[in-house]
Amino acid sequence: MSQHLKGYLYGCIAAVSYGVNPICAKYLYQDGYNSNSVLFYRFLFGSVMLGLLMLVQRKRFAITRREGKVLSLLGAVFAVSSLTYFLSFHYMSAGVAATLVFAYPVFTAMLMAFFFKERLKWPSLLAMLLTVGGIALLYKDDSGRAIALMGIVLILVSALSYAIYIIVVNRSGIVMSSVKLTFYAMSSCLVCLTLYALLTPTGELQMLHTPMQWGMALTLGLVPTVISLVFMAMAIRCIGSTPTAIMGALEPVTAAVLGIMLFGEVMTLRIACGIMLILLSVIMIILDDKLRRALANVRVVRRGRLIIKKIRWR
């Protein structure tokens, strides 16, 4: 099997694995578990598994004080993103929630333009219009009734928080492996969510009882967290970050398909069109960023000729 074929296979596994997230959460919701408990077990088991992975890879756990501050901030932001994402499952189907949160690249582009004065070109502006159109189509559920405004607000806050998470990672200057960064960010996130649960009167942490409940909680920590992270890193090494990011479009598709198969959720033409508009907007943002990176290597020389040097579509 060629390196590129392996990369696309790894990317598919990473995207499909992350799409399992809302399915496991909805199963535990049906058993009466609150969002705080579901997230607690996801990040507890995920942190333990990532810690064991670091031990196997013989990675150092030591971090500096500055890195600790940044990782604590990342954990707090990721906690907000995860909590609002999981709370949104109470208001909409898994496929719609996974699609709306997948609009985070559009929010990233908007924040970079507003705070860091990055110029928004027409592909980014068109992507934003497509996202607004997609959200408008997804504003009603499969029965035609409007989704509760709280659900829309929660999922958009989740996407916005994740966009902030990405910007902080990129602008913080921290240099460490993705496994180590994710381990500390998730551990910090676990602390924040535990404190939130303890301070919330109706959000107490609930114990797992049945083997099925333990299995779902362990699946949350393993499949959409550890497996998705590891295979994403493998895919990036084989085919680069842009193709891997584009293949992330399989995440909401997986959530939608599993939601239909396991929970009887309905996929109407309007919902399918809304999902496609948002996925198209994300792909446009990613490809526009890749094109700008490639054109940065174009050098203008004398006599008006253009020399394109070392363009790597990765």
Tab-separated table of C-alpha atoms in Angstrom:
chain	number	residue	atom	x	y	z
A	1	MET	CA	0.000	0.000	0.000
A	2	SER	CA	1.380	3.414	-1.000
A	3	GLN	CA	2.108	6.165	1.534
A	4	HIS	CA	-0.683	8.367	0.144
A	5	LEU	CA	-3.233	5.556	0.266
A	6	LYS	CA	-2.262	4.851	3.870
A	7	GLY	CA	-2.649	8.534	4.679
A	8	TYR	CA	-6.178	8.691	3.290
A	9	LEU	CA	-7.075	5.499	5.143
A	10	TYR	CA	-5.722	6.944	8.411
A	11	GLY	CA	-7.625	10.188	7.772
A	12	CYS	CA	-10.870	8.268	7.268
A	13	ILE	CA	-10.351	6.357	10.508
A	14	ALA	CA	-9.624	9.591	12.414
A	15	ALA	CA	-12.710	11.396	11.080
A	16	VAL	CA	-15.092	8.453	11.524
A	17	SER	CA	-13.762	7.865	15.052
A	18	TYR	CA	-14.513	11.438	16.091
A	19	GLY	CA	-18.019	11.154	14.649
A	20	VAL	CA	-18.814	8.551	17.335
A	21	ASN	CA	-18.761	11.318	19.985
A	22	PRO	CA	-22.456	12.340	20.011
A	23	ILE	CA	-23.686	8.753	19.659
A	24	CYS	CA	-22.049	7.526	22.876
A	25	ALA	CA	-23.178	10.677	24.685
A	26	LYS	CA	-26.797	10.257	23.582
A	27	TYR	CA	-26.843	6.659	24.785
A	28	LEU	CA	-25.710	7.721	28.264
A	29	TYR	CA	-28.258	10.568	28.201
A	30	GLN	CA	-30.995	7.995	27.616
A	31	ASP	CA	-29.832	6.192	30.761
A	32	GLY	CA	-30.322	9.377	32.753
A	33	TYR	CA	-26.744	10.702	32.889
A	34	ASN	CA	-26.174	14.458	32.776
A	35	SER	CA	-23.673	16.234	30.549
A	36	ASN	CA	-21.227	16.820	33.416
A	37	SER	CA	-20.946	13.106	34.139
A	38	VAL	CA	-20.581	12.119	30.471
A	39	LEU	CA	-17.815	14.681	29.903
A	40	PHE	CA	-16.105	13.749	33.176
A	41	TYR	CA	-15.744	10.119	32.126
A	42	ARG	CA	-14.739	11.025	28.573
A	43	PHE	CA	-11.839	13.219	29.688
A	44	LEU	CA	-10.912	11.017	32.639
A	45	PHE	CA	-10.500	7.899	30.504
A	46	GLY	CA	-9.035	9.901	27.616
A	47	SER	CA	-6.400	11.532	29.861
A	48	VAL	CA	-5.435	8.177	31.380
A	49	MET	CA	-5.105	6.566	27.945
A	50	LEU	CA	-3.061	9.472	26.563
A	51	GLY	CA	-0.837	9.355	29.657
A	52	LEU	CA	-0.231	5.648	29.075
A	53	LEU	CA	0.499	6.385	25.408
A	54	MET	CA	3.106	8.952	26.470
A	55	LEU	CA	4.695	6.372	28.770
A	56	VAL	CA	4.847	3.827	25.940
A	57	GLN	CA	6.394	6.445	23.625
A	58	ARG	CA	8.761	7.485	26.462
A	59	LYS	CA	7.768	11.141	26.201
A	60	ARG	CA	8.714	13.540	28.992
A	61	PHE	CA	5.900	14.921	31.142
A	62	ALA	CA	7.851	17.989	32.318
A	63	ILE	CA	6.522	21.422	31.295
A	64	THR	CA	7.603	24.987	32.063
A	65	ARG	CA	5.572	27.471	34.129
A	66	ARG	CA	4.626	29.440	30.999
A	67	GLU	CA	3.528	26.253	29.245
A	68	GLY	CA	1.460	25.369	32.297
A	69	LYS	CA	-0.375	28.707	32.143
A	70	VAL	CA	-1.123	28.358	28.437
A	71	LEU	CA	-2.226	24.722	28.815
A	72	SER	CA	-4.512	25.707	31.696
A	73	LEU	CA	-6.102	28.354	29.467
A	74	LEU	CA	-6.491	25.791	26.678
A	75	GLY	CA	-8.157	23.390	29.097
A	76	ALA	CA	-10.647	26.039	30.241
A	77	VAL	CA	-11.540	27.013	26.661
A	78	PHE	CA	-11.829	23.374	25.610
A	79	ALA	CA	-14.062	22.708	28.631
A	80	VAL	CA	-16.466	25.440	27.467
A	81	SER	CA	-16.437	24.047	23.918
A	82	SER	CA	-17.039	20.464	25.047
A	83	LEU	CA	-19.723	21.323	27.597
A	84	THR	CA	-21.775	23.434	25.190
A	85	TYR	CA	-21.320	20.788	22.448
A	86	PHE	CA	-22.608	17.977	24.642
A	87	LEU	CA	-25.457	20.095	26.008
A	88	SER	CA	-26.604	20.805	22.443
A	89	PHE	CA	-27.370	17.092	21.941
A	90	HIS	CA	-30.467	17.629	24.080
A	91	TYR	CA	-31.868	20.053	21.473
A	92	MET	CA	-30.946	18.606	18.069
A	93	SER	CA	-29.951	15.459	16.223
A	94	ALA	CA	-26.380	14.151	16.277
A	95	GLY	CA	-25.803	14.931	12.595
A	96	VAL	CA	-26.986	18.536	12.852
A	97	ALA	CA	-24.940	19.183	16.012
A	98	ALA	CA	-21.784	17.653	14.513
A	99	THR	CA	-22.232	19.722	11.339
A	100	LEU	CA	-22.808	23.046	13.092
A	101	VAL	CA	-19.780	22.615	15.358
A	102	PHE	CA	-17.744	21.740	12.250
A	103	ALA	CA	-18.121	25.401	11.214
A	104	TYR	CA	-15.225	26.325	13.539
A	105	PRO	CA	-12.791	27.050	10.632
A	106	VAL	CA	-15.119	29.867	9.550
A	107	PHE	CA	-15.075	31.338	13.068
A	108	THR	CA	-11.288	30.966	13.098
A	109	ALA	CA	-10.992	32.993	9.896
A	110	MET	CA	-13.290	35.690	11.304
A	111	LEU	CA	-11.366	35.968	14.592
A	112	MET	CA	-8.010	36.091	12.819
A	113	ALA	CA	-9.303	38.916	10.614
A	114	PHE	CA	-10.747	40.881	13.542
A	115	PHE	CA	-7.961	40.506	16.119
A	116	PHE	CA	-4.875	39.891	13.968
A	117	LYS	CA	-5.860	41.956	10.913
A	118	GLU	CA	-5.644	39.049	8.507
A	119	ARG	CA	-7.287	40.052	5.259
A	120	LEU	CA	-10.516	38.255	4.380
A	121	LYS	CA	-10.588	37.355	0.689
A	122	TRP	CA	-13.629	36.411	-1.347
A	123	PRO	CA	-13.419	32.633	-0.656
A	124	SER	CA	-13.593	33.310	3.089
A	125	LEU	CA	-16.469	35.762	2.697
A	126	LEU	CA	-18.344	33.331	0.452
A	127	ALA	CA	-17.715	30.546	2.987
A	128	MET	CA	-19.273	32.694	5.724
A	129	LEU	CA	-22.380	33.295	3.580
A	130	LEU	CA	-22.648	29.554	2.903
A	131	THR	CA	-22.359	28.872	6.631
A	132	VAL	CA	-25.154	31.333	7.418
A	133	GLY	CA	-27.289	29.686	4.727
A	134	GLY	CA	-26.537	26.243	6.107
A	135	ILE	CA	-27.454	27.296	9.644
A	136	ALA	CA	-30.709	28.775	8.325
A	137	LEU	CA	-31.602	25.440	6.705
A	138	LEU	CA	-30.703	23.528	9.866
A	139	TYR	CA	-32.757	25.807	12.102
A	140	LYS	CA	-35.655	23.333	11.912
A	141	ASP	CA	-35.500	19.689	12.965
A	142	ASP	CA	-36.556	16.649	10.912
A	143	SER	CA	-40.252	17.262	11.753
A	144	GLY	CA	-40.147	20.855	10.513
A	145	ARG	CA	-40.311	22.424	13.975
A	146	ALA	CA	-37.802	25.118	14.847
A	147	ILE	CA	-34.883	23.944	16.966
A	148	ALA	CA	-34.825	25.665	20.343
A	149	LEU	CA	-32.799	28.867	20.224
A	150	MET	CA	-30.768	27.606	23.195
A	151	GLY	CA	-29.567	24.658	21.087
A	152	ILE	CA	-28.332	26.937	18.297
A	153	VAL	CA	-26.623	29.249	20.801
A	154	LEU	CA	-24.913	26.329	22.563
A	155	ILE	CA	-23.515	24.782	19.395
A	156	LEU	CA	-22.295	28.123	18.019
A	157	VAL	CA	-20.578	28.894	21.342
A	158	SER	CA	-18.940	25.474	21.089
A	159	ALA	CA	-17.649	26.174	17.569
A	160	LEU	CA	-16.465	29.647	18.586
A	161	SER	CA	-14.671	28.282	21.673
A	162	TYR	CA	-12.903	25.640	19.604
A	163	ALA	CA	-11.809	28.327	17.144
A	164	ILE	CA	-10.306	30.248	20.091
A	165	TYR	CA	-8.589	27.028	21.215
A	166	ILE	CA	-6.935	26.650	17.799
A	167	ILE	CA	-5.820	30.291	17.706
A	168	VAL	CA	-4.299	30.076	21.204
A	169	VAL	CA	-2.399	26.913	20.196
A	170	ASN	CA	-1.070	28.577	17.054
A	171	ARG	CA	-0.185	31.922	18.676
A	172	SER	CA	1.169	30.702	22.026
A	173	GLY	CA	4.525	29.582	20.630
A	174	ILE	CA	4.405	26.283	22.541
A	175	VAL	CA	6.507	23.583	20.892
A	176	MET	CA	5.547	20.059	21.960
A	177	SER	CA	4.046	16.912	20.468
A	178	SER	CA	0.311	16.843	19.795
A	179	VAL	CA	-0.079	13.904	22.193
A	180	LYS	CA	1.582	15.780	25.062
A	181	LEU	CA	-0.301	19.016	24.370
A	182	THR	CA	-3.614	17.188	24.171
A	183	PHE	CA	-2.861	15.222	27.353
A	184	TYR	CA	-2.291	18.375	29.406
A	185	ALA	CA	-5.139	20.301	27.749
A	186	MET	CA	-7.531	17.420	28.458
A	187	SER	CA	-6.275	17.042	32.025
A	188	SER	CA	-6.828	20.762	32.624
A	189	CYS	CA	-10.227	20.453	30.959
A	190	LEU	CA	-11.056	17.571	33.321
A	191	VAL	CA	-10.223	19.737	36.348
A	192	CYS	CA	-12.406	22.605	35.049
A	193	LEU	CA	-15.370	20.313	34.345
A	194	THR	CA	-15.055	18.631	37.743
A	195	LEU	CA	-15.082	22.005	39.512
A	196	TYR	CA	-18.071	23.077	37.409
A	197	ALA	CA	-19.945	19.881	38.323
A	198	LEU	CA	-19.223	20.372	42.016
A	199	LEU	CA	-20.445	23.985	41.886
A	200	THR	CA	-23.587	23.163	39.886
A	201	PRO	CA	-26.461	22.012	42.143
A	202	THR	CA	-28.179	19.910	39.463
A	203	GLY	CA	-25.047	18.715	37.686
A	204	GLU	CA	-23.574	16.267	40.184
A	205	LEU	CA	-21.296	13.480	38.947
A	206	GLN	CA	-23.066	10.150	38.595
A	207	MET	CA	-21.534	6.695	38.995
A	208	LEU	CA	-21.460	4.149	36.168
A	209	HIS	CA	-23.324	0.920	36.908
A	210	THR	CA	-23.967	-1.449	34.023
A	211	PRO	CA	-21.299	-2.976	31.722
A	212	MET	CA	-22.924	-1.143	28.796
A	213	GLN	CA	-22.544	2.209	30.552
A	214	TRP	CA	-18.894	1.494	31.313
A	215	GLY	CA	-18.408	0.429	27.711
A	216	MET	CA	-19.908	3.641	26.342
A	217	ALA	CA	-17.840	5.805	28.712
A	218	LEU	CA	-14.643	3.960	27.807
A	219	THR	CA	-15.544	4.266	24.112
A	220	LEU	CA	-15.875	8.040	24.551
A	221	GLY	CA	-12.369	8.200	26.007
A	222	LEU	CA	-10.855	5.830	23.458
A	223	VAL	CA	-12.481	6.193	20.039
A	224	PRO	CA	-13.205	9.932	19.499
A	225	THR	CA	-10.225	10.955	21.613
A	226	VAL	CA	-7.185	8.673	21.541
A	227	ILE	CA	-7.807	6.756	18.301
A	228	SER	CA	-8.897	9.900	16.448
A	229	LEU	CA	-5.835	11.818	17.677
A	230	VAL	CA	-3.314	9.090	16.863
A	231	PHE	CA	-4.656	8.366	13.383
A	232	MET	CA	-4.946	12.075	12.609
A	233	ALA	CA	-1.247	12.516	13.414
A	234	MET	CA	-0.415	9.502	11.217
A	235	ALA	CA	-2.503	10.901	8.361
A	236	ILE	CA	-0.817	14.321	8.569
A	237	ARG	CA	2.598	12.669	8.329
A	238	CYS	CA	1.518	10.757	5.203
A	239	ILE	CA	-0.571	13.252	3.208
A	240	GLY	CA	-0.257	16.588	5.037
A	241	SER	CA	-2.579	18.722	7.136
A	242	THR	CA	-4.895	20.061	4.419
A	243	PRO	CA	-6.142	16.738	2.955
A	244	THR	CA	-6.522	15.419	6.504
A	245	ALA	CA	-8.568	18.465	7.508
A	246	ILE	CA	-10.798	18.164	4.429
A	247	MET	CA	-11.450	14.505	5.241
A	248	GLY	CA	-12.728	15.710	8.608
A	249	ALA	CA	-15.991	16.293	6.719
A	250	LEU	CA	-16.647	12.609	7.376
A	251	GLU	CA	-17.172	13.457	11.072
A	252	PRO	CA	-20.686	14.952	10.778
A	253	VAL	CA	-21.579	12.430	8.071
A	254	THR	CA	-20.670	9.603	10.474
A	255	ALA	CA	-22.669	11.199	13.287
A	256	ALA	CA	-25.680	11.630	10.974
A	257	VAL	CA	-25.570	8.035	9.692
A	258	LEU	CA	-25.151	6.539	13.169
A	259	GLY	CA	-27.913	8.783	14.500
A	260	ILE	CA	-30.280	7.492	11.813
A	261	MET	CA	-29.294	3.850	12.398
A	262	LEU	CA	-29.251	3.847	16.225
A	263	PHE	CA	-31.681	6.579	17.301
A	264	GLY	CA	-34.112	6.724	14.395
A	265	GLU	CA	-33.177	10.290	13.452
A	266	VAL	CA	-34.560	11.438	10.103
A	267	MET	CA	-32.496	12.961	7.279
A	268	THR	CA	-34.634	15.277	5.141
A	269	LEU	CA	-33.569	16.973	1.903
A	270	ARG	CA	-33.480	20.368	3.677
A	271	ILE	CA	-31.204	19.063	6.445
A	272	ALA	CA	-28.955	17.335	3.889
A	273	CYS	CA	-28.642	20.614	1.920
A	274	GLY	CA	-27.807	22.535	5.102
A	275	ILE	CA	-25.102	20.025	5.990
A	276	MET	CA	-23.632	20.211	2.483
A	277	LEU	CA	-23.516	24.039	2.550
A	278	ILE	CA	-21.579	24.085	5.827
A	279	LEU	CA	-19.187	21.338	4.717
A	280	LEU	CA	-18.587	23.216	1.454
A	281	SER	CA	-17.826	26.426	3.369
A	282	VAL	CA	-15.276	24.613	5.534
A	283	ILE	CA	-13.571	23.048	2.512
A	284	MET	CA	-13.363	26.487	0.867
A	285	ILE	CA	-11.703	27.972	3.963
A	286	ILE	CA	-9.140	25.158	4.085
A	287	LEU	CA	-8.342	25.299	0.358
A	288	ASP	CA	-8.089	29.092	0.414
A	289	ASP	CA	-5.570	28.896	3.255
A	290	LYS	CA	-3.589	26.253	1.350
A	291	LEU	CA	-3.556	28.364	-1.825
A	292	ARG	CA	-2.241	31.405	0.073
A	293	ARG	CA	0.527	29.283	1.573
A	294	ALA	CA	1.501	28.052	-1.876
A	295	LEU	CA	1.481	31.529	-3.426
A	296	ALA	CA	3.756	32.736	-0.617
A	297	ASN	CA	6.490	30.733	-2.365
A	298	VAL	CA	6.016	32.576	-5.680
A	299	ARG	CA	8.913	34.971	-6.283
A	300	VAL	CA	8.783	37.817	-8.802
A	301	VAL	CA	12.134	38.230	-10.622
A	302	ARG	CA	13.429	40.573	-13.284
A	303	ARG	CA	11.912	40.764	-16.768
A	304	GLY	CA	8.480	40.171	-15.280
A	305	ARG	CA	8.836	36.414	-15.031
A	306	LEU	CA	7.452	34.335	-12.183
A	307	ILE	CA	9.407	31.543	-10.579
A	308	ILE	CA	7.377	29.119	-8.463
A	309	LYS	CA	9.724	27.541	-6.003
A	310	LYS	CA	9.114	24.563	-3.720
A	311	ILE	CA	5.347	24.547	-3.625
A	312	ARG	CA	4.346	21.653	-1.427
A	313	TRP	CA	0.656	20.876	-1.284
A	314	ARG	CA	0.768	19.483	2.232
